[in-house]
Amino acid sequence: MIPIITTYKPVQITLQTDEVKDVPCGTSGGVVIYFDRVEVVNYLAAESVHDIVKNYTADYDKTLIYNKIHHELNQFCSIHTLQEVYIELFDQIDEFLKRTLQADLILMAPGLYIQAVRVTKPKIPEAIRRNYEAMEAEKTKLLIAEQHQKLIEREAETERRRAIIEAEKLAEVSAIEWRAKLVAQEHERKISEVADATQLARSKALTDAEYYRAMKEAEASHLKLTPAYLELAKYQALAQNSKVYFTGDQGNLIMDLLNQMSSSLSRSNVSTKDQVTSSFV
């Protein structure tokens, strides 16, 4: 006998989005704020439909999602200040709700999975909102001023580095020019040393040659300076006088003088020949 079906409810087993609206939340400082909308993207596995519907009815999402969102948001707000909930930790609320819901569902309703959670910015009292807006405006001004200061600092740093690079470049060029001057001076010094050495050698050679010539002339003169040659030179010098005065027996004196000159000349020639011959031998 087939049972008669009187009522039924469809159960979605694909991705669906549940919206929880106007969730009140009290912060640790006592300020009550409202979240306009919390979206929970979830899906139910087909094999888990019977157990979950049997335990939580076809409206399982009311118990497992809607009510849990209210509870977990209030738990989060109660331990945080308005500043943290509204600004500092707001970007972490989505992940906190997803992680907390999924941890409870694993125990209470296996097969129901949370895909994502999206939370809108909460509503806060108007006076507080204006204060936050003014504070954000001041922060924006401060941020702009800081960015402007950083820009000026970066420009100054860039200019400083450019000046350092230019100074290093000039210093390097100066060092290269200085080394080039040193090399040129060293080259000129070596050239001067070579020239001085050449001049010294030339002067030494001339001095040696002059000394050798003088020595040879002295040797030749020494060979000439024999007693006979000196006697001859005396009479030759006497013979060159234009006037000669004699006293006494002039005839005998002249004859004696001529005889002595002739005898001296003969002896001088013989002595010179002997010396030349002996020098060749």
Short mmCIF file of C-alpha atoms in Angstrom, two decimals:
data_model
loop_
_atom_site.label_atom_id
_atom_site.label_comp_id
_atom_site.label_asym_id
_atom_site.label_seq_id
_atom_site.Cartn_x
_atom_site.Cartn_y
_atom_site.Cartn_z
CA MET A 1 0.00 0.00 0.00
CA ILE A 2 1.53 3.36 -1.10
CA PRO A 3 1.61 6.09 1.61
CA ILE A 4 -0.38 9.20 0.81
CA ILE A 5 1.77 12.40 0.56
CA THR A 6 -0.09 15.31 2.03
CA THR A 7 2.63 18.01 2.18
CA TYR A 8 6.16 18.51 0.91
CA LYS A 9 8.91 21.15 1.01
CA PRO A 10 11.65 21.52 -1.58
CA VAL A 11 15.23 21.47 -0.26
CA GLN A 12 17.92 23.17 -2.35
CA ILE A 13 21.16 21.20 -2.73
CA THR A 14 23.01 23.73 -4.86
CA LEU A 15 24.77 26.94 -3.80
CA GLN A 16 22.42 29.39 -2.13
CA THR A 17 22.85 32.71 -0.36
CA ASP A 18 21.10 33.37 2.93
CA GLU A 19 20.77 37.03 3.95
CA VAL A 20 20.63 38.01 7.59
CA LYS A 21 19.46 41.63 7.93
CA ASP A 22 19.63 44.25 10.68
CA VAL A 23 21.85 42.41 13.11
CA PRO A 24 22.34 44.46 16.32
CA CYS A 25 25.71 44.30 17.99
CA GLY A 26 26.98 45.85 21.23
CA THR A 27 30.68 46.73 21.50
CA SER A 28 32.79 46.41 24.62
CA GLY A 29 32.36 50.16 25.20
CA GLY A 30 28.56 49.89 25.24
CA VAL A 31 27.88 51.39 21.81
CA VAL A 32 25.16 49.54 19.85
CA ILE A 33 25.73 49.27 16.12
CA TYR A 34 23.78 47.50 13.37
CA PHE A 35 24.92 45.38 10.47
CA ASP A 36 22.52 46.00 7.59
CA ARG A 37 23.16 42.71 5.87
CA VAL A 38 25.21 39.57 6.35
CA GLU A 39 25.31 37.21 3.36
CA VAL A 40 26.16 33.54 3.90
CA VAL A 41 26.88 31.47 0.78
CA ASN A 42 26.32 27.76 1.57
CA TYR A 43 25.29 24.45 0.05
CA LEU A 44 23.83 21.20 1.39
CA ALA A 45 25.16 17.85 0.24
CA ALA A 46 22.41 15.58 -1.18
CA GLU A 47 23.34 12.63 1.00
CA SER A 48 22.93 14.76 4.14
CA VAL A 49 19.48 16.19 3.35
CA HIS A 50 17.48 13.53 5.23
CA ASP A 51 19.46 13.74 8.47
CA ILE A 52 19.58 17.53 8.58
CA VAL A 53 15.85 17.96 7.74
CA LYS A 54 14.97 15.30 10.30
CA ASN A 55 16.99 17.06 13.01
CA TYR A 56 16.39 20.73 12.12
CA THR A 57 13.31 20.64 9.80
CA ALA A 58 13.25 22.00 6.26
CA ASP A 59 14.01 25.44 7.67
CA TYR A 60 17.39 24.24 8.94
CA ASP A 61 19.12 27.40 7.80
CA LYS A 62 17.16 29.47 10.35
CA THR A 63 18.60 27.46 13.22
CA LEU A 64 22.02 26.68 11.82
CA ILE A 65 22.80 29.95 10.00
CA TYR A 66 20.53 32.87 10.92
CA ASN A 67 20.59 32.34 14.65
CA LYS A 68 24.30 31.50 14.64
CA ILE A 69 25.12 34.73 12.77
CA HIS A 70 23.38 36.80 15.47
CA HIS A 71 25.15 34.91 18.22
CA GLU A 72 28.66 34.98 16.73
CA LEU A 73 28.51 38.65 15.72
CA ASN A 74 27.50 39.65 19.23
CA GLN A 75 30.27 37.51 20.66
CA PHE A 76 32.77 39.28 18.38
CA CYS A 77 31.51 42.79 19.18
CA SER A 78 31.36 42.21 22.92
CA ILE A 79 35.11 41.70 23.20
CA HIS A 80 36.15 44.51 20.84
CA THR A 81 35.86 48.30 20.89
CA LEU A 82 33.95 50.35 18.36
CA GLN A 83 37.25 51.45 16.81
CA GLU A 84 38.26 47.81 16.31
CA VAL A 85 34.88 46.63 14.95
CA TYR A 86 34.28 49.61 12.71
CA ILE A 87 37.82 50.16 11.39
CA GLU A 88 40.74 48.12 12.64
CA LEU A 89 39.28 44.56 12.59
CA PHE A 90 36.40 45.02 10.15
CA ASP A 91 38.23 43.23 7.35
CA GLN A 92 38.58 40.13 9.57
CA ILE A 93 34.87 39.72 10.47
CA ASP A 94 34.01 37.81 7.26
CA GLU A 95 36.67 35.18 7.80
CA PHE A 96 35.88 34.96 11.54
CA LEU A 97 32.18 34.19 10.87
CA LYS A 98 32.95 31.66 8.16
CA ARG A 99 35.48 29.81 10.31
CA THR A 100 33.23 29.80 13.39
CA LEU A 101 30.08 28.68 11.54
CA GLN A 102 31.87 25.88 9.72
CA ALA A 103 33.42 24.59 12.94
CA ASP A 104 29.95 24.32 14.55
CA LEU A 105 28.36 22.74 11.45
CA ILE A 106 30.95 19.97 11.35
CA LEU A 107 29.69 18.89 14.77
CA MET A 108 25.98 19.74 14.50
CA ALA A 109 25.13 19.26 10.80
CA PRO A 110 27.72 17.36 8.79
CA GLY A 111 27.13 17.92 5.06
CA LEU A 112 26.22 21.62 5.30
CA TYR A 113 29.14 23.70 4.04
CA ILE A 114 29.83 27.44 4.25
CA GLN A 115 31.33 28.76 1.02
CA ALA A 116 31.73 32.44 1.97
CA VAL A 117 30.48 35.16 4.31
CA ARG A 118 30.08 38.83 3.36
CA VAL A 119 29.42 41.54 5.95
CA THR A 120 28.40 45.12 5.13
CA LYS A 121 29.78 48.12 7.00
CA PRO A 122 27.86 48.52 10.27
CA LYS A 123 25.71 51.53 11.07
CA ILE A 124 26.95 53.61 13.98
CA PRO A 125 25.39 56.59 15.81
CA GLU A 126 25.38 59.77 13.71
CA ALA A 127 27.51 61.80 16.10
CA ILE A 128 30.13 59.07 16.22
CA ARG A 129 29.99 58.69 12.45
CA ARG A 130 30.69 62.40 11.95
CA ASN A 131 33.63 62.14 14.32
CA TYR A 132 34.98 59.19 12.37
CA GLU A 133 34.50 61.03 9.10
CA ALA A 134 36.35 64.03 10.49
CA MET A 135 39.06 61.74 11.80
CA GLU A 136 39.32 60.01 8.42
CA ALA A 137 39.55 63.41 6.75
CA GLU A 138 42.40 64.37 9.06
CA LYS A 139 44.08 61.03 8.44
CA THR A 140 43.73 61.64 4.73
CA LYS A 141 45.32 65.08 5.09
CA LEU A 142 48.07 63.60 7.21
CA LEU A 143 48.62 60.83 4.70
CA ILE A 144 48.81 63.37 1.88
CA ALA A 145 51.28 65.46 3.90
CA GLU A 146 53.36 62.37 4.67
CA GLN A 147 53.36 61.33 1.04
CA HIS A 148 54.37 64.85 0.03
CA GLN A 149 57.16 64.82 2.60
CA LYS A 150 58.33 61.42 1.37
CA LEU A 151 58.30 62.75 -2.18
CA ILE A 152 60.42 65.73 -1.14
CA GLU A 153 62.78 63.42 0.76
CA ARG A 154 63.08 61.12 -2.25
CA GLU A 155 63.80 64.08 -4.50
CA ALA A 156 66.39 65.36 -2.04
CA GLU A 157 67.94 61.89 -1.81
CA THR A 158 67.99 61.65 -5.59
CA GLU A 159 69.65 65.06 -5.82
CA ARG A 160 72.16 64.07 -3.13
CA ARG A 161 73.04 60.88 -4.97
CA ARG A 162 73.35 62.82 -8.21
CA ALA A 163 75.71 65.28 -6.51
CA ILE A 164 77.75 62.41 -5.04
CA ILE A 165 77.99 60.72 -8.43
CA GLU A 166 79.03 64.00 -10.06
CA ALA A 167 81.62 64.66 -7.34
CA GLU A 168 83.00 61.12 -7.67
CA LYS A 169 83.15 61.58 -11.43
CA LEU A 170 85.07 64.86 -11.09
CA ALA A 171 87.38 63.30 -8.51
CA GLU A 172 88.05 60.37 -10.81
CA VAL A 173 88.77 62.70 -13.74
CA SER A 174 91.12 64.76 -11.54
CA ALA A 175 92.88 61.60 -10.39
CA ILE A 176 93.31 60.45 -14.00
CA GLU A 177 94.69 63.86 -15.02
CA TRP A 178 97.01 63.88 -12.00
CA ARG A 179 98.31 60.40 -12.85
CA ALA A 180 98.78 61.51 -16.46
CA LYS A 181 100.82 64.51 -15.28
CA LEU A 182 102.96 62.26 -13.10
CA VAL A 183 103.55 59.91 -16.02
CA ALA A 184 104.45 62.87 -18.27
CA GLN A 185 106.81 64.30 -15.64
CA GLU A 186 108.43 60.90 -15.16
CA HIS A 187 108.82 60.59 -18.92
CA GLU A 188 110.39 64.05 -19.14
CA ARG A 189 112.69 63.21 -16.23
CA LYS A 190 113.89 60.07 -17.96
CA ILE A 191 114.43 61.99 -21.20
CA SER A 192 116.40 64.63 -19.26
CA GLU A 193 118.46 61.92 -17.56
CA VAL A 194 119.25 60.35 -20.93
CA ALA A 195 120.18 63.77 -22.37
CA ASP A 196 122.35 64.57 -19.34
CA ALA A 197 124.03 61.18 -19.56
CA THR A 198 124.66 61.72 -23.27
CA GLN A 199 126.08 65.20 -22.66
CA LEU A 200 128.23 63.89 -19.81
CA ALA A 201 129.55 61.09 -21.98
CA ARG A 202 130.27 63.55 -24.79
CA SER A 203 132.04 65.95 -22.41
CA LYS A 204 134.01 63.08 -20.89
CA ALA A 205 135.00 61.91 -24.35
CA LEU A 206 136.12 65.43 -25.31
CA THR A 207 138.01 65.80 -22.04
CA ASP A 208 139.68 62.43 -22.50
CA ALA A 209 140.61 63.33 -26.05
CA GLU A 210 142.02 66.70 -24.98
CA TYR A 211 143.91 65.04 -22.14
CA TYR A 212 145.28 62.42 -24.52
CA ARG A 213 146.35 65.10 -27.02
CA ALA A 214 148.02 67.14 -24.28
CA MET A 215 149.79 64.05 -22.98
CA LYS A 216 151.04 63.22 -26.44
CA GLU A 217 152.19 66.78 -27.02
CA ALA A 218 153.95 66.74 -23.64
CA GLU A 219 155.61 63.45 -24.51
CA ALA A 220 156.71 64.84 -27.88
CA SER A 221 157.99 68.03 -26.26
CA HIS A 222 159.83 66.00 -23.66
CA LEU A 223 161.58 64.06 -26.42
CA LYS A 224 162.65 67.34 -28.05
CA LEU A 225 164.07 68.89 -24.89
CA THR A 226 167.63 67.47 -25.24
CA PRO A 227 170.72 69.55 -24.26
CA ALA A 228 171.75 69.84 -27.91
CA TYR A 229 168.24 70.93 -28.98
CA LEU A 230 168.11 73.54 -26.24
CA GLU A 231 171.55 74.81 -27.28
CA LEU A 232 170.38 75.03 -30.88
CA ALA A 233 167.23 76.83 -29.87
CA LYS A 234 169.32 79.35 -27.98
CA TYR A 235 171.48 80.12 -30.98
CA GLN A 236 168.50 80.22 -33.31
CA ALA A 237 166.85 82.77 -31.06
CA LEU A 238 170.09 84.72 -30.96
CA ALA A 239 170.35 84.59 -34.73
CA GLN A 240 166.90 86.13 -35.13
CA ASN A 241 168.00 89.33 -33.42
CA SER A 242 168.36 92.20 -35.92
CA LYS A 243 171.27 93.72 -34.07
CA VAL A 244 174.16 92.03 -32.22
CA TYR A 245 176.80 93.90 -30.30
CA PHE A 246 180.25 92.34 -29.79
CA THR A 247 183.28 93.37 -27.75
CA GLY A 248 186.86 92.20 -27.90
CA ASP A 249 188.09 90.08 -30.73
CA GLN A 250 184.98 90.08 -32.89
CA GLY A 251 186.42 87.92 -35.66
CA ASN A 252 187.39 85.07 -33.39
CA LEU A 253 184.10 85.35 -31.54
CA ILE A 254 182.10 85.03 -34.73
CA MET A 255 184.07 82.03 -35.87
CA ASP A 256 183.72 80.36 -32.49
CA LEU A 257 180.02 81.05 -32.57
CA LEU A 258 179.59 79.59 -36.04
CA ASN A 259 181.64 76.54 -35.15
CA GLN A 260 179.61 75.94 -32.01
CA MET A 261 176.35 76.31 -33.92
CA SER A 262 177.46 73.87 -36.56
CA SER A 263 178.69 71.38 -33.99
CA SER A 264 175.53 71.71 -31.90
CA LEU A 265 173.31 71.28 -34.95
CA SER A 266 175.15 68.12 -35.93
CA ARG A 267 174.88 66.65 -32.47
CA SER A 268 171.19 67.57 -32.27
CA ASN A 269 170.38 65.86 -35.55
CA VAL A 270 172.29 62.73 -34.59
CA SER A 271 170.65 62.60 -31.17
CA THR A 272 167.16 63.11 -32.63
CA LYS A 273 167.68 60.35 -35.19
CA ASP A 274 168.92 57.99 -32.48
CA GLN A 275 165.89 58.72 -30.32
CA VAL A 276 163.46 58.28 -33.17
CA THR A 277 165.13 55.01 -34.17
CA SER A 278 165.07 53.73 -30.62
CA SER A 279 161.41 54.69 -30.27
CA PHE A 280 160.51 52.73 -33.39
CA VAL A 281 162.56 49.78 -32.21
#
